[in-house]
Each structure stands twice: as C-alpha cells, then as structure tokens.
XYZ file of N, CA, C and O in Angstrom:
464
model
N 7.664 4.801 -4.661
C 6.989 3.465 -4.750
C 8.545 2.746 -4.602
O 8.328 1.354 -4.718
N 9.255 3.071 -4.242
C 10.719 2.254 -3.557
C 10.931 2.436 -1.862
O 11.855 1.905 -1.673
N 9.791 2.818 -1.649
C 9.820 2.935 -0.041
C 8.955 2.027 0.710
O 8.045 1.446 0.295
N 9.412 1.185 1.630
C 8.740 -0.070 2.363
C 9.123 0.664 3.833
O 10.260 0.643 4.466
N 8.027 0.550 4.738
C 7.670 1.243 5.369
C 7.640 -0.309 6.514
O 7.097 -1.154 6.278
N 8.537 -0.184 7.916
C 8.952 -1.317 8.802
C 8.711 -0.797 10.257
O 9.227 0.536 10.469
N 8.019 -1.568 10.980
C 7.481 -1.126 12.189
C 7.884 -2.457 13.479
O 7.457 -3.470 12.783
N 8.138 -1.972 14.372
C 8.296 -3.185 15.311
C 7.659 -2.856 16.346
O 7.507 -1.679 17.114
N 6.647 -3.628 16.968
C 5.792 -3.307 18.098
C 4.854 -1.850 18.010
O 4.278 -1.938 16.804
N 5.000 -0.830 18.749
C 3.988 0.139 18.600
C 4.765 0.924 17.245
O 3.718 1.479 16.635
N 5.387 0.674 16.739
C 6.029 1.170 15.453
C 5.309 0.317 14.509
O 5.141 0.863 13.219
N 5.170 -0.909 14.678
C 4.272 -1.752 13.651
C 2.914 -1.067 13.568
O 1.936 -0.948 12.335
N 2.401 -0.745 14.712
C 1.023 -0.415 14.795
C 0.810 1.157 13.927
O 0.183 1.134 13.165
N 2.019 1.910 13.949
C 2.074 3.431 13.282
C 2.483 2.802 11.763
O 1.606 3.283 10.976
N 3.168 1.853 11.522
C 3.248 1.368 10.265
C 1.741 0.976 9.531
O 1.594 1.271 8.195
N 1.349 -0.006 10.112
C -0.145 -0.190 9.488
C -0.993 0.939 9.110
O -1.538 1.186 8.310
N -1.118 1.937 10.180
C -1.794 3.356 9.858
C -1.435 3.989 8.758
O -2.265 4.327 7.744
N -0.099 4.217 8.506
C 0.239 4.932 7.798
C 0.510 4.501 6.500
O 0.073 5.332 5.535
N 0.794 3.484 6.255
C 1.347 2.770 4.912
C -0.239 2.153 4.425
O -0.577 2.880 3.086
N -1.095 2.241 5.070
C -2.309 1.811 4.408
C -3.631 3.201 4.351
O -4.754 2.884 3.411
N -3.116 4.184 4.716
C -3.378 5.293 4.510
C -2.866 6.158 3.499
O -3.459 7.489 3.597
N -1.830 6.108 3.324
C -0.697 6.953 2.834
C -1.430 7.083 1.300
O -1.816 6.139 0.385
N -1.293 8.409 0.617
C -2.134 8.909 -0.670
C -1.234 8.081 -1.834
O -1.689 8.449 -3.045
N 0.056 7.832 -1.688
C 1.033 7.461 -2.671
C 1.277 6.105 -2.693
O 1.402 5.736 -1.745
N 1.690 5.477 -3.935
C 1.876 3.935 -3.361
C 3.528 3.512 -3.022
O 4.312 4.511 -3.395
N 3.177 3.017 -1.927
C 4.473 2.395 -1.232
C 4.775 0.860 -1.733
O 4.364 0.447 -2.729
N 6.217 0.761 -1.751
C 6.760 -0.752 -2.497
C 6.376 -1.827 -1.377
O 6.516 -2.998 -1.805
N 5.970 -1.364 -0.092
C 5.842 -2.660 0.860
C 5.543 -2.090 2.369
O 5.916 -0.833 2.650
N 5.009 -3.206 3.039
C 5.112 -2.831 4.409
C 5.418 -4.182 5.314
O 5.209 -5.166 4.763
N 6.252 -3.571 6.369
C 6.751 -4.997 7.340
C 6.039 -4.441 8.671
O 6.266 -3.323 8.950
N 5.317 -5.605 9.392
C 5.351 -5.284 10.857
C 5.618 -6.272 11.529
O 5.310 -7.796 11.502
N 6.511 -6.261 12.615
C 7.262 -6.990 13.162
C 6.725 -6.855 14.631
O 6.410 -6.006 15.270
N 6.077 -8.111 15.336
C 5.717 -8.445 16.400
C 4.933 -7.199 17.056
O 4.808 -6.298 18.069
N 3.860 -7.132 16.378
C 2.979 -5.829 16.754
C 1.099 -6.375 16.496
O 0.840 -7.307 16.286
N 0.435 -5.491 16.474
C -0.842 -5.272 16.475
C -1.594 -4.265 15.582
O -1.007 -3.196 15.120
N -2.784 -4.299 15.142
C -3.567 -3.098 14.537
C -4.192 -2.466 15.307
O -5.422 -2.749 15.679
N -3.960 -1.354 15.869
C -4.722 -0.700 17.054
C -5.737 0.444 16.428
O -6.515 0.482 16.964
N -5.930 0.752 15.030
C -6.843 1.353 14.453
C -7.472 0.978 13.372
O -7.712 1.551 12.297
N -8.030 -0.201 13.104
C -8.251 -1.157 12.323
C -9.538 -0.542 11.516
O -9.888 -0.132 10.297
N -10.787 0.317 12.447
C -11.831 0.760 12.049
C -11.258 2.064 11.333
O -12.112 2.152 10.354
N -10.608 3.115 12.132
C -10.286 3.890 11.410
C -9.552 3.895 10.122
O -9.842 4.608 9.185
N -8.468 2.626 9.920
C -7.831 2.277 8.744
C -8.670 2.331 7.251
O -8.897 2.879 6.601
N -9.920 1.078 7.895
C -10.959 0.833 7.256
C -11.353 2.383 6.082
O -11.812 2.175 5.250
N -11.880 3.038 7.111
C -12.703 4.491 6.799
C -11.597 5.212 5.870
O -11.849 6.006 4.896
N -10.191 5.416 6.116
C -8.996 5.984 5.881
C -8.577 5.688 4.683
O -7.570 6.514 3.893
N -8.445 4.105 4.220
C -7.589 3.642 3.032
C -7.529 4.231 2.135
O -9.165 5.026 1.450
N -6.444 4.395 1.346
C -6.120 4.977 -0.030
C -6.225 3.808 -0.897
O -5.818 2.719 -0.844
N -6.947 4.315 -2.423
C -6.516 3.371 -3.609
C -5.040 3.052 -3.731
O -4.842 1.900 -3.970
N -4.218 3.871 -3.714
C -2.996 3.746 -3.744
C -1.975 2.342 -3.107
O -1.344 1.839 -3.683
N -2.740 2.143 -2.244
C -1.935 0.878 -1.239
C -2.753 -0.190 -1.314
O -2.701 -0.928 -0.114
N -3.898 -0.192 -2.053
C -4.884 -1.192 -1.867
C -4.318 -2.641 -2.033
O -4.712 -3.590 -1.610
N -3.211 -2.765 -2.478
C -2.656 -4.052 -3.272
C -1.132 -4.206 -2.345
O -0.226 -4.716 -3.134
N -0.584 -3.255 -1.350
C 0.242 -3.300 -0.809
C 1.157 -4.691 -0.585
O 0.550 -5.503 -0.018
N 2.195 -5.079 -0.675
C 2.882 -6.211 -0.164
C 3.198 -6.306 0.876
O 3.389 -4.638 1.602
N 2.848 -7.185 1.973
C 2.828 -6.875 3.523
C 3.722 -8.283 3.738
O 3.006 -9.264 3.383
N 4.680 -7.957 5.137
C 5.303 -9.124 5.641
C 4.946 -8.871 7.056
O 5.602 -7.667 7.527
N 5.026 -10.043 7.648
C 4.279 -9.747 8.866
C 5.078 -11.006 9.775
O 4.868 -12.296 9.217
N 5.611 -10.868 10.955
C 6.209 -11.662 11.718
C 5.899 -11.592 13.086
O 5.964 -10.366 13.522
N 5.912 -12.491 13.800
C 5.493 -12.311 15.065
C 6.453 -13.479 16.171
O 6.801 -14.788 15.585
N 6.836 -13.265 17.203
C 7.177 -13.861 18.214
C 6.052 -15.139 18.895
O 5.194 -14.635 19.335
N 6.717 -16.255 18.708
C 5.903 -17.564 19.334
C 5.540 -17.149 20.776
O 4.440 -17.749 21.212
N 6.580 -16.276 21.676
C 6.499 -16.384 23.088
C 6.463 -14.894 23.443
O 6.776 -14.802 24.386
N 6.194 -14.321 22.530
C 5.879 -12.833 22.691
C 4.846 -12.609 24.152
O 3.667 -12.927 24.116
N 5.443 -12.268 25.136
C 4.824 -11.698 26.354
C 4.743 -10.365 26.559
O 4.018 -9.748 27.499
N 4.971 -9.545 25.537
C 4.586 -8.019 25.112
C 3.381 -7.860 24.202
O 2.295 -7.084 24.795
N 3.232 -8.474 23.370
C 2.212 -7.812 22.185
C 1.962 -9.518 22.104
O 2.590 -10.165 21.250
N 1.059 -10.239 22.549
C 0.754 -11.365 22.376
C 0.134 -11.936 20.796
O -0.365 -11.039 20.159
N 0.957 -13.276 20.592
C 0.666 -13.744 19.183
C -0.737 -13.534 18.560
O -1.149 -13.179 17.591
N -1.710 -13.649 19.437
C -3.397 -13.473 19.285
C -3.317 -12.172 18.841
O -4.328 -12.057 17.705
N -2.787 -11.015 18.985
C -3.013 -9.607 18.539
C -2.347 -9.652 17.030
O -2.965 -8.820 16.161
N -1.271 -10.247 16.922
C -0.709 -10.290 15.429
C -1.429 -11.142 14.561
O -1.599 -10.941 13.346
N -2.187 -12.364 15.184
C -3.251 -12.954 14.193
C -4.364 -11.947 14.091
O -5.102 -12.346 12.858
N -4.884 -11.587 14.787
C -5.823 -10.373 14.551
C -5.762 -9.589 13.691
O -6.289 -8.820 12.641
N -4.177 -8.740 13.514
C -3.999 -7.919 12.410
C -3.831 -8.490 11.040
O -4.416 -7.778 9.919
N -3.623 -9.789 11.266
C -3.391 -10.556 10.244
C -4.893 -10.832 9.239
O -4.909 -10.519 8.063
N -5.661 -11.103 10.139
C -7.001 -11.320 9.814
C -7.867 -9.969 9.311
O -8.134 -9.848 8.159
N -7.501 -8.668 9.804
C -8.063 -7.180 9.184
C -7.598 -7.474 7.829
O -7.918 -6.662 7.018
N -6.315 -7.499 7.768
C -5.246 -7.344 6.385
C -5.962 -8.337 5.738
O -6.223 -7.744 4.407
N -6.262 -9.339 5.639
C -7.134 -10.454 4.724
C -8.317 -10.077 4.239
O -8.777 -9.946 3.572
N -9.120 -9.241 5.377
C -10.335 -8.804 5.251
C -10.404 -7.451 4.219
O -11.281 -7.266 3.728
N -9.365 -6.881 4.290
C -8.895 -5.781 3.535
C -8.640 -6.272 2.262
O -8.479 -5.455 1.433
N -8.647 -7.362 1.943
C -8.096 -7.822 0.348
C -6.725 -8.045 0.309
O -6.672 -7.854 -0.833
N -5.998 -7.796 1.502
C -4.269 -8.044 1.171
C -4.269 -9.206 1.388
O -5.056 -10.263 1.838
N -2.737 -9.834 0.729
C -2.180 -11.074 1.255
C -1.342 -11.321 1.808
O 0.215 -11.304 1.080
N -0.983 -10.720 2.904
C -0.074 -10.896 3.632
C 0.880 -12.289 4.008
O 0.177 -13.271 3.659
N 2.409 -12.041 3.856
C 3.071 -13.240 4.351
C 3.256 -13.243 5.684
O 3.736 -12.091 6.498
N 3.016 -14.308 6.250
C 3.298 -14.412 8.052
C 4.317 -15.575 8.319
O 4.205 -16.713 7.712
N 4.750 -14.916 9.394
C 5.714 -15.852 9.803
C 5.774 -15.722 11.316
O 5.620 -14.842 11.582
N 6.261 -16.977 12.020
C 6.285 -16.780 13.340
C 8.003 -17.306 13.486
O 8.586 -18.279 12.809
N 8.422 -16.914 15.043
C 9.958 -17.238 15.321
C 9.509 -17.716 16.570
O 8.802 -17.024 17.690
N 10.271 -18.703 17.153
C 10.648 -19.130 18.514
C 11.209 -18.277 19.378
O 12.406 -18.407 19.743
N 10.711 -17.161 19.575
C 11.350 -15.978 20.291
C 10.311 -15.254 21.234
O 9.031 -15.545 21.153
N 10.630 -14.421 22.034
C 9.466 -13.436 22.792
C 9.681 -12.163 22.176
O 9.368 -12.236 20.718
N 9.474 -10.823 22.741
C 9.405 -9.643 22.149
C 10.464 -9.289 21.495
O 11.172 -8.116 22.449
N 11.134 -9.423 20.660
C 12.493 -9.221 20.231
C 12.332 -9.617 18.474
O 11.214 -10.096 18.103
N 13.552 -9.319 17.932
C 13.937 -9.755 16.792
C 15.091 -11.018 16.678
O 15.833 -11.247 17.750
N 15.118 -11.942 15.529
C 16.221 -13.053 15.719
C 16.667 -12.793 14.450
O 16.444 -12.234 13.136
N 18.110 -13.385 14.256
C 18.956 -13.568 13.096
C 18.272 -14.151 11.984
O 18.053 -13.641 10.602
N 17.422 -15.222 12.109
C 16.821 -15.808 11.344
C 15.619 -14.891 10.466
O 15.475 -15.051 9.390
N 14.825 -14.489 11.217
C 14.041 -13.057 10.978
C 14.357 -12.443 10.150
O 13.743 -12.044 9.049
N 15.542 -11.865 10.772
C 15.958 -10.461 9.878
C 16.799 -11.045 8.403
O 16.525 -10.130 7.601
N 17.184 -12.227 8.515
C 17.713 -12.773 7.169
C 16.670 -13.228 6.048
O 16.525 -12.513 5.124
N 15.284 -13.555 6.566
C 14.007 -13.876 5.673
C 13.544 -12.666 5.203
O 13.286 -12.141 4.413
N 13.741 -11.316 6.293
C 13.458 -9.943 6.050
C 14.041 -9.354 4.813
O 13.381 -8.792 3.871
N 15.413 -9.538 5.126
C 16.337 -9.284 4.137
C 16.271 -9.183 2.832
O 15.908 -8.706 1.788
N 15.711 -11.068 2.444
C 15.256 -11.642 1.373
C 14.035 -11.147 0.809
O 13.908 -10.884 -0.541
N 12.957 -10.925 1.592
C 11.693 -10.323 1.098
C 11.920 -8.992 0.619
O 11.452 -8.494 -0.423
N 12.790 -8.014 1.279
C 12.807 -6.708 0.713
C 13.903 -6.665 -0.511
O 13.472 -5.859 -1.490
N 14.938 -7.390 -0.639
C 15.741 -7.571 -1.980
C 14.508 -8.020 -3.149
O 14.516 -7.235 -4.071
N 13.803 -8.805 -2.783
C 13.185 -9.140 -3.656
C 11.902 -8.223 -4.087
O 11.639 -8.048 -5.385
N 11.501 -7.613 -2.972
C 10.696 -6.523 -3.403
C 11.262 -5.523 -4.252
O 10.830 -5.004 -5.477
N 12.243 -4.971 -3.941
C 12.910 -4.169 -4.311
C 13.503 -4.532 -5.794
O 13.669 -3.660 -6.935
N 13.944 -5.454 -6.113
C 14.351 -5.964 -7.098
C 13.364 -6.245 -8.351
O 13.188 -5.949 -9.291
N 11.932 -6.385 -8.001
C 11.071 -6.648 -8.904
C 10.439 -5.264 -9.521
O 9.876 -5.054 -10.109
N 10.906 -3.787 -8.602
C 10.534 -2.408 -8.792
C 11.673 -2.218 -9.818
O 11.613 -1.105 -10.601
N 12.646 -2.809 -10.139
C 13.731 -2.427 -11.379
C 13.504 -3.084 -12.779
O 12.887 -3.844 -12.909
C-alpha cells in the first residue's frame, strides 16, 4: 500500500494494466505521455483492491510519438471506470520536463504522507 507505479510511454501502458489488475492495494499510479492499450482487458480483469487508486496523468501538448488524443482517451477510460484522475499537460513533445517532475514529486509526497 506504499507502492506507486509510474510509467512513461509504453511503460505507462504497462502501468495501467498492472495497477488496475493488481490484487493488492497500491498507493497510486502515474502515467506519463502514454495511452491505454488494453482497456477492454483491464475492465474484465480489474480487481477490487485498486478500484479507488489515486491516479496522476500528464502528457505533452506537442507529443509526436503518443498523440495527446490517446492520453485523453485513456483519461476517459479511467473516468468510466469510476476513477478520478488528476490530468495535466505541459508545453513539450514526447519527453519530461522539470515543471512536470516537480509537480509529480509533490503529488508523490502528498500521497505517501497521507499513508503515514
């Protein structure tokens, strides 16, 4: 319950699959510049343990590898699953930026602080 799964790009697709089907409670899930490749499979395999998992999602406005639209579709999938993801975008391509990492660090600190 103190583990946060974080994935970027293809790793984010793996993070969605793993976190939402994992049988034990996780502290959170972070998806960076990614998409949900297995939405139907996740819906069938979802476990009760992470039905209310905190989610932080961000994407580059100018991502030419994983278009922002795919990130928005994943966001919609999460909402349809009853989750309330935090969504942020940054003026960047398929990468990470300092502002994003600072915001992510604050989110992680807040999440782990809530668990103590």
